[in-house]
mmCIF file of C-alpha atoms in Angstrom:
data_model
loop_
_atom_site.group_PDB
_atom_site.id
_atom_site.type_symbol
_atom_site.label_atom_id
_atom_site.label_comp_id
_atom_site.label_asym_id
_atom_site.label_seq_id
_atom_site.Cartn_x
_atom_site.Cartn_y
_atom_site.Cartn_z
ATOM 1 C CA MET A 604 56.208 82.459 134.312
ATOM 2 C CA GLU A 605 57.171 81.126 131.028
ATOM 3 C CA THR A 606 53.975 81.375 128.700
ATOM 4 C CA VAL A 607 54.737 84.994 129.382
ATOM 5 C CA THR A 608 57.559 85.666 128.922
ATOM 6 C CA GLU A 609 57.893 83.949 125.270
ATOM 7 C CA PRO A 610 54.560 85.681 123.705
ATOM 8 C CA GLN A 611 56.929 88.905 124.595
ATOM 9 C CA SER A 612 60.325 87.414 123.086
ATOM 10 C CA ARG A 613 57.844 87.276 119.786
ATOM 11 C CA ARG A 614 56.756 90.463 119.915
ATOM 12 C CA ARG A 615 60.072 91.858 120.555
ATOM 13 C CA MET A 616 60.985 90.167 117.174
ATOM 14 C CA SER A 617 60.666 92.454 113.593
ATOM 15 C CA GLY A 618 58.919 91.500 110.581
ATOM 16 C CA ARG A 619 63.070 91.135 109.429
ATOM 17 C CA GLU A 620 64.196 89.213 111.929
ATOM 18 C CA ARG A 621 60.955 86.703 111.541
ATOM 19 C CA ARG A 622 62.462 86.814 108.173
ATOM 20 C CA GLU A 623 66.187 85.927 108.627
ATOM 21 C CA GLN A 624 65.093 83.184 111.278
ATOM 22 C CA LEU A 625 62.815 80.914 108.245
ATOM 23 C CA VAL A 626 65.174 81.471 106.011
ATOM 24 C CA HIS A 627 68.171 79.579 108.583
ATOM 25 C CA ILE A 628 65.918 77.106 110.093
ATOM 26 C CA SER A 629 65.169 76.118 106.661
ATOM 27 C CA ARG A 630 68.612 76.371 105.252
ATOM 28 C CA THR A 631 69.090 73.713 107.479
ATOM 29 C CA LEU A 632 66.163 71.726 107.004
ATOM 30 C CA PHE A 633 66.619 71.938 103.493
ATOM 31 C CA ALA A 634 70.388 70.800 103.402
ATOM 32 C CA GLU A 635 69.359 67.787 105.896
ATOM 33 C CA LYS A 636 66.140 66.274 104.453
ATOM 34 C CA GLY A 637 65.752 68.314 100.602
ATOM 35 C CA PHE A 638 62.966 70.417 99.084
ATOM 36 C CA ASP A 639 60.557 67.409 98.981
ATOM 37 C CA GLY A 640 61.696 65.702 102.145
ATOM 38 C CA THR A 641 60.621 69.143 104.380
ATOM 39 C CA SER A 642 57.337 70.035 104.648
ATOM 40 C CA VAL A 643 56.391 74.107 106.386
ATOM 41 C CA GLU A 644 54.803 72.247 109.340
ATOM 42 C CA GLU A 645 58.443 71.328 110.125
ATOM 43 C CA ILE A 646 59.707 74.793 109.543
ATOM 44 C CA ALA A 647 57.214 76.855 111.086
ATOM 45 C CA ALA A 648 57.453 73.792 114.050
ATOM 46 C CA THR A 649 61.422 74.779 114.138
ATOM 47 C CA ALA A 650 60.409 78.397 114.996
ATOM 48 C CA GLN A 651 57.758 78.057 116.941
ATOM 49 C CA VAL A 652 55.639 80.498 115.370
ATOM 50 C CA SER A 653 52.634 79.305 112.995
ATOM 51 C CA LYS A 654 52.632 78.210 109.441
ATOM 52 C CA PRO A 655 50.333 81.224 108.620
ATOM 53 C CA VAL A 656 53.632 83.253 109.584
ATOM 54 C CA VAL A 657 55.677 81.186 107.094
ATOM 55 C CA TYR A 658 53.131 81.941 104.321
ATOM 56 C CA GLU A 659 52.544 85.525 105.330
ATOM 57 C CA HIS A 660 56.457 85.512 104.557
ATOM 58 C CA PHE A 661 57.497 83.630 102.261
ATOM 59 C CA GLY A 662 53.892 82.417 100.755
ATOM 60 C CA GLY A 663 54.699 78.972 100.822
ATOM 61 C CA LYS A 664 57.761 76.222 100.829
ATOM 62 C CA GLU A 665 58.331 76.947 96.940
ATOM 63 C CA GLY A 666 59.462 80.918 98.867
ATOM 64 C CA ILE A 667 61.436 80.545 101.189
ATOM 65 C CA TYR A 668 63.159 78.005 99.237
ATOM 66 C CA ALA A 669 64.361 79.834 96.194
ATOM 67 C CA VAL A 670 65.800 82.897 98.677
ATOM 68 C CA VAL A 671 67.412 80.465 99.982
ATOM 69 C CA VAL A 672 69.115 79.264 97.120
ATOM 70 C CA ASP A 673 69.490 82.761 95.293
ATOM 71 C CA ARG A 674 71.255 83.472 98.049
ATOM 72 C CA GLU A 675 73.906 80.528 98.522
ATOM 73 C CA MET A 676 74.279 81.244 94.071
ATOM 74 C CA GLN A 677 74.692 84.644 94.709
ATOM 75 C CA LYS A 678 77.416 84.515 97.300
ATOM 76 C CA LEU A 679 78.882 81.595 95.483
ATOM 77 C CA LEU A 680 79.418 83.449 92.147
ATOM 78 C CA GLY A 681 80.535 86.303 93.955
ATOM 79 C CA MET A 682 83.797 84.343 96.011
ATOM 80 C CA ILE A 683 84.187 83.156 92.157
ATOM 81 C CA THR A 684 84.235 86.495 90.298
ATOM 82 C CA GLU A 685 86.646 87.776 93.049
ATOM 83 C CA ALA A 686 88.985 85.121 92.621
ATOM 84 C CA LEU A 687 88.552 86.039 88.955
ATOM 85 C CA SER A 688 89.545 89.012 89.314
ATOM 86 C CA ALA A 689 93.254 88.122 89.569
ATOM 87 C CA SER A 690 95.679 89.179 86.656
ATOM 88 C CA HIS A 691 98.054 86.472 85.983
ATOM 89 C CA SER A 692 95.768 82.818 84.524
ATOM 90 C CA LEU A 693 97.724 81.331 86.726
ATOM 91 C CA VAL A 694 96.510 83.357 89.973
ATOM 92 C CA LYS A 695 93.484 83.206 88.618
ATOM 93 C CA LEU A 696 93.018 79.681 88.850
ATOM 94 C CA GLU A 697 94.092 78.482 92.133
ATOM 95 C CA ARG A 698 91.672 81.216 93.688
ATOM 96 C CA ALA A 699 88.343 80.352 91.804
ATOM 97 C CA ALA A 700 89.389 76.703 92.868
ATOM 98 C CA LEU A 701 90.348 78.072 95.991
ATOM 99 C CA ALA A 702 86.810 79.951 96.402
ATOM 100 C CA LEU A 703 84.639 76.869 95.630
ATOM 101 C CA LEU A 704 86.567 74.610 98.046
ATOM 102 C CA GLN A 705 86.289 77.644 100.403
ATOM 103 C CA TYR A 706 82.844 78.090 100.152
ATOM 104 C CA ILE A 707 82.097 73.778 100.152
ATOM 105 C CA GLU A 708 84.312 73.975 103.910
ATOM 106 C CA GLU A 709 82.472 77.042 105.346
ATOM 107 C CA SER A 710 79.140 76.946 103.815
ATOM 108 C CA SER A 711 79.041 73.293 103.802
ATOM 109 C CA GLU A 712 74.474 73.414 104.437
ATOM 110 C CA GLY A 713 74.410 75.841 101.188
ATOM 111 C CA PHE A 714 76.390 74.133 98.919
ATOM 112 C CA ARG A 715 74.366 70.790 99.619
ATOM 113 C CA ILE A 716 70.723 72.264 98.805
ATOM 114 C CA LEU A 717 71.948 73.938 95.600
ATOM 115 C CA VAL A 718 74.550 69.814 94.859
ATOM 116 C CA ARG A 719 71.216 68.519 95.709
ATOM 117 C CA ASP A 720 67.741 69.475 94.339
ATOM 118 C CA SER A 721 67.282 71.399 91.064
ATOM 119 C CA HIS A 722 63.652 71.403 91.284
ATOM 120 C CA ALA A 723 62.067 74.731 89.587
ATOM 121 C CA ALA A 724 60.627 75.581 93.151
ATOM 122 C CA SER A 725 64.234 77.512 93.464
ATOM 123 C CA GLY A 726 63.057 80.049 90.413
ATOM 124 C CA THR A 727 67.486 81.415 90.370
ATOM 125 C CA GLY A 728 68.243 78.102 88.498
ATOM 126 C CA THR A 729 70.600 75.418 88.949
ATOM 127 C CA PHE A 730 74.023 74.080 89.832
ATOM 128 C CA ALA A 731 74.339 73.429 86.516
ATOM 129 C CA SER A 732 73.007 77.058 85.390
ATOM 130 C CA LEU A 733 75.229 78.370 88.131
ATOM 131 C CA ILE A 734 78.061 76.521 86.855
ATOM 132 C CA SER A 735 77.793 77.483 83.568
ATOM 133 C CA GLU A 736 77.474 81.215 84.867
ATOM 134 C CA ILE A 737 81.426 81.056 86.096
ATOM 135 C CA ALA A 738 81.887 79.001 83.329
ATOM 136 C CA SER A 739 81.280 81.929 80.937
ATOM 137 C CA GLN A 740 83.766 84.220 83.570
ATOM 138 C CA VAL A 741 86.581 81.691 82.753
ATOM 139 C CA GLU A 742 85.779 81.117 79.075
ATOM 140 C CA ASP A 743 88.354 84.642 78.923
ATOM 141 C CA VAL A 744 90.612 83.495 80.705
ATOM 142 C CA LEU A 745 90.952 80.346 78.131
ATOM 143 C CA ALA A 746 90.385 82.949 75.087
ATOM 144 C CA ASP A 747 93.708 85.101 76.480
ATOM 145 C CA GLU A 748 95.902 81.918 77.155
ATOM 146 C CA PHE A 749 94.742 80.279 74.046
ATOM 147 C CA SER A 750 95.729 83.020 71.719
ATOM 148 C CA ALA A 751 98.797 83.148 73.303
ATOM 149 C CA ARG A 752 99.887 80.087 72.736
ATOM 150 C CA GLY A 753 98.078 80.428 69.038
ATOM 151 C CA TYR A 754 95.003 78.308 69.364
ATOM 152 C CA ASP A 755 92.182 78.982 68.571
ATOM 153 C CA PRO A 756 89.617 81.154 71.310
ATOM 154 C CA LYS A 757 86.681 79.932 69.768
ATOM 155 C CA LEU A 758 87.171 76.638 71.520
ATOM 156 C CA ALA A 759 87.854 78.963 75.041
ATOM 157 C CA PRO A 760 83.684 78.160 75.868
ATOM 158 C CA MET A 761 84.486 73.752 75.460
ATOM 159 C CA TYR A 762 86.907 74.003 77.591
ATOM 160 C CA ALA A 763 85.700 76.053 80.154
ATOM 161 C CA GLN A 764 82.727 74.056 80.843
ATOM 162 C CA MET A 765 85.643 71.166 81.019
ATOM 163 C CA LEU A 766 87.140 72.796 83.411
ATOM 164 C CA VAL A 767 85.406 74.172 85.649
ATOM 165 C CA GLY A 768 82.866 70.773 85.526
ATOM 166 C CA MET A 769 85.927 68.729 86.913
ATOM 167 C CA VAL A 770 86.201 71.483 89.245
ATOM 168 C CA ALA A 771 82.984 71.467 90.169
ATOM 169 C CA LEU A 772 82.680 67.347 90.820
ATOM 170 C CA THR A 773 86.010 67.286 92.630
ATOM 171 C CA GLY A 774 84.560 69.918 95.304
ATOM 172 C CA GLN A 775 81.157 67.307 95.233
ATOM 173 C CA TRP A 776 83.389 64.568 96.114
ATOM 174 C CA TRP A 777 85.384 66.426 98.452
ATOM 175 C CA LEU A 778 82.367 68.411 100.370
ATOM 176 C CA ASP A 779 82.044 64.332 102.163
ATOM 177 C CA VAL A 780 86.128 62.939 102.301
ATOM 178 C CA ARG A 781 87.762 66.673 103.301
ATOM 179 C CA LYS A 782 91.114 65.306 102.609
ATOM 180 C CA PRO A 783 93.512 66.153 101.946
ATOM 181 C CA GLY A 784 92.986 69.924 103.201
ATOM 182 C CA ARG A 785 91.096 72.290 100.757
ATOM 183 C CA GLU A 786 94.202 73.844 99.781
ATOM 184 C CA GLU A 787 95.694 70.874 98.295
ATOM 185 C CA VAL A 788 93.600 70.054 96.822
ATOM 186 C CA ALA A 789 93.760 72.963 95.393
ATOM 187 C CA ALA A 790 96.759 72.930 93.895
ATOM 188 C CA HIS A 791 96.420 69.475 92.899
ATOM 189 C CA LEU A 792 93.351 70.984 90.642
ATOM 190 C CA VAL A 793 95.402 73.571 89.307
ATOM 191 C CA ASN A 794 97.937 71.195 88.487
ATOM 192 C CA LEU A 795 95.745 68.996 86.517
ATOM 193 C CA SER A 796 94.028 71.937 84.656
ATOM 194 C CA TRP A 797 97.203 73.980 84.455
ATOM 195 C CA ASN A 798 99.972 71.302 83.564
ATOM 196 C CA GLY A 799 97.413 70.103 81.173
ATOM 197 C CA LEU A 800 96.867 72.999 79.080
ATOM 198 C CA THR A 801 100.556 74.121 79.199
ATOM 199 C CA GLY A 802 100.927 70.786 77.002
ATOM 200 C CA LEU A 803 97.481 70.615 75.337
ATOM 201 C CA ASN A 804 97.384 69.677 71.240
ATOM 202 C CA PRO A 805 95.768 72.270 69.669
ATOM 203 C CA SER A 806 93.974 69.495 66.790
ATOM 204 C CA PRO A 807 92.912 66.964 69.485
ATOM 205 C CA ALA A 808 91.233 64.059 67.860
ATOM 206 C CA ILE A 809 90.164 60.537 68.627
ATOM 207 C CA THR A 810 92.147 57.240 67.573
ATOM 208 C CA ALA A 811 91.705 55.510 64.919
ATOM 209 C CA ALA A 812 90.541 51.792 66.631
ATOM 210 C CA THR A 813 87.722 54.193 68.576
ATOM 211 C CA ARG A 814 86.320 55.770 65.222
ATOM 212 C CA GLU A 815 86.095 51.429 63.872
ATOM 213 C CA GLN A 816 84.082 51.310 66.619
ATOM 214 C CA ALA A 817 81.515 53.375 65.300
ATOM 215 C CA THR A 818 77.925 51.365 64.459
ATOM 216 C CA ALA A 819 76.666 52.097 60.838
ATOM 217 C CA LYS A 820 73.883 53.157 61.949
ATOM 218 C CA THR A 821 76.176 55.864 63.780
ATOM 219 C CA ARG A 822 77.706 56.434 60.767
ATOM 220 C CA THR A 823 74.651 56.675 58.083
ATOM 221 C CA THR A 824 73.829 59.663 60.715
ATOM 222 C CA ASP A 825 76.611 61.151 60.744
ATOM 223 C CA LYS A 826 76.107 60.522 56.348
ATOM 224 C CA GLU A 827 73.116 61.858 56.485
ATOM 225 C CA LEU A 828 73.775 65.106 58.942
ATOM 226 C CA ARG A 829 76.644 65.900 56.616
ATOM 227 C CA GLU A 830 74.186 66.007 53.269
ATOM 228 C CA LEU A 831 71.476 68.105 55.075
ATOM 229 C CA GLU A 832 74.328 70.502 55.928
ATOM 230 C CA LYS A 833 75.333 70.549 52.158
ATOM 231 C CA ALA A 834 71.821 71.300 52.137
ATOM 232 C CA ARG A 835 71.473 73.697 54.369
ATOM 233 C CA GLU A 836 74.847 75.783 52.403
ATOM 234 C CA LYS A 837 73.632 75.362 49.136
ATOM 235 C CA GLU A 838 70.111 77.008 50.153
ATOM 236 C CA PHE A 839 71.674 79.396 52.703
ATOM 237 C CA LYS A 840 74.431 80.645 48.962
ATOM 238 C CA GLU A 841 71.230 80.550 46.607
ATOM 239 C CA ALA A 842 69.395 83.078 49.066
ATOM 240 C CA GLU A 843 72.124 85.017 49.232
ATOM 241 C CA LYS A 844 73.004 85.257 45.857
ATOM 242 C CA ALA A 845 69.243 85.783 44.930
ATOM 243 C CA ARG A 846 69.402 88.860 48.354
ATOM 244 C CA ALA A 847 72.036 90.097 46.603
ATOM 245 C CA ARG A 848 70.372 90.402 42.622
ATOM 246 C CA GLU A 849 67.178 92.211 44.909
ATOM 247 C CA LEU A 850 70.378 94.661 46.034
ATOM 248 C CA LYS A 851 71.281 95.013 42.964
ATOM 249 C CA GLU A 852 68.175 95.443 40.985
ATOM 250 C CA ALA A 853 67.211 97.778 43.504
ATOM 251 C CA GLU A 854 70.743 100.100 43.157
ATOM 252 C CA LYS A 855 70.157 99.346 39.650
ATOM 253 C CA ALA A 856 66.559 101.784 39.748
ATOM 254 C CA ARG A 857 67.508 104.103 42.333
ATOM 255 C CA VAL A 858 70.143 105.247 40.026
ATOM 256 C CA ARG A 859 68.004 105.636 37.305
ATOM 257 C CA GLU A 860 65.152 107.451 39.201
ATOM 258 C CA LEU A 861 68.456 109.927 40.473
ATOM 259 C CA LYS A 862 69.630 110.315 36.632
ATOM 260 C CA GLU A 863 65.375 110.583 35.414
ATOM 261 C CA ARG A 864 65.211 113.565 38.401
ATOM 262 C CA GLU A 865 68.400 114.830 37.124
ATOM 263 C CA ARG A 866 67.379 115.109 33.805
ATOM 264 C CA LEU A 867 63.812 116.872 34.872
ATOM 265 C CA LEU A 868 65.983 119.248 36.922
ATOM 266 C CA LYS A 869 67.669 120.403 33.889
ATOM 267 C CA GLU A 870 64.341 120.616 31.405
ATOM 268 C CA ALA A 871 62.933 122.576 34.551
ATOM 269 C CA GLU A 872 65.711 124.735 34.693
ATOM 270 C CA LYS A 873 66.429 125.757 30.495
ATOM 271 C CA ALA A 874 62.491 126.038 30.510
ATOM 272 C CA HIS A 875 62.795 128.965 33.485
ATOM 273 C CA GLU A 876 65.483 130.739 31.816
ATOM 274 C CA ARG A 877 63.606 130.441 28.370
ATOM 275 C CA GLU A 878 60.698 132.165 30.321
ATOM 276 C CA GLU A 879 63.137 134.690 31.445
ATOM 277 C CA LYS A 880 64.275 135.980 28.752
ATOM 278 C CA LEU A 881 61.484 135.554 26.859
ATOM 279 C CA ARG A 882 60.820 138.225 29.580
ATOM 280 C CA GLN A 883 63.447 140.182 29.145
ATOM 281 C CA ARG A 884 63.256 139.988 25.461
ATOM 282 C CA GLU A 885 58.894 141.680 25.816
ATOM 283 C CA ALA A 886 60.686 144.161 28.500
ATOM 284 C CA ARG A 887 63.206 145.680 26.025
ATOM 285 C CA LEU A 888 60.594 145.588 23.302
ATOM 286 C CA ALA A 889 58.346 147.992 26.161
ATOM 287 C CA GLU A 890 61.002 149.923 26.900
ATOM 288 C CA ARG A 891 62.304 150.801 22.485
ATOM 289 C CA ALA A 892 58.534 150.994 21.788
ATOM 290 C CA ALA A 893 57.545 153.780 24.624
ATOM 291 C CA ARG A 894 61.002 155.713 24.190
ATOM 292 C CA LEU A 895 59.426 155.576 20.135
ATOM 293 C CA GLU A 896 55.901 157.176 21.869
ATOM 294 C CA GLN A 897 58.070 159.997 23.023
ATOM 295 C CA VAL A 898 59.118 160.733 20.376
ATOM 296 C CA ASP A 899 56.391 161.331 18.431
ATOM 297 C CA GLN A 900 55.267 163.368 21.339
ATOM 298 C CA GLU A 901 58.150 165.710 20.541
#
């Protein structure tokens, strides 16, 4: 009886349901064993289907892995984006940190997949690319804060990478320890980032002792880089000057052409006036000759 019931259950599962089942099973296996440690055979066996069913829906392990990674990335990115929609910058940071920790707590398998594998088969990028996407949104928050406090907003992208990287690494650590609670962890993260920003040095620099430890080779390399940069600046300036000369010559040629056109137009107008006067004179002479002929006839 069991042999008959199982096939009927499989036949009742639609293509969409089967696809979701395979994604769910693969998500768990990828989180436990990683991409390389998971096989199509294992996915099919866990789902109690044949290997061709997996290939039919996803074309292979790479296809189903790409779907799993893409869903996790979109889910996390959506939560972070929503958190950053708050009005106050401090609230944005708090909610963004909480969103990441909430995702880790509620979607541990998905987070393990994102941070565990950077496989090319994902087709949707890596965890690093996701962090970079989040950092690009945090740039706006930092740029506003920097402008309000008199710092250079052009530095916001660099500080965004620092801030998001700090939160992401803390999340990876918290994935296993889970202590303290996520709100307390978020509070400490914001405490460090926000209070650090309020006392930020607008012109940070390394100490003289650290600078003196640089090797002669490094100093030579820095010197060469500065010389190369100067050469590039010089080349750029010369190119700009050449371009300016070309534009100036082109403008002069254009002015000469316009003047020549105006001259030719005036000459044409004068010629037309002369022709018109000549026709009028001829018309008067013809009229006078006609009157004289009429008088002679009378």
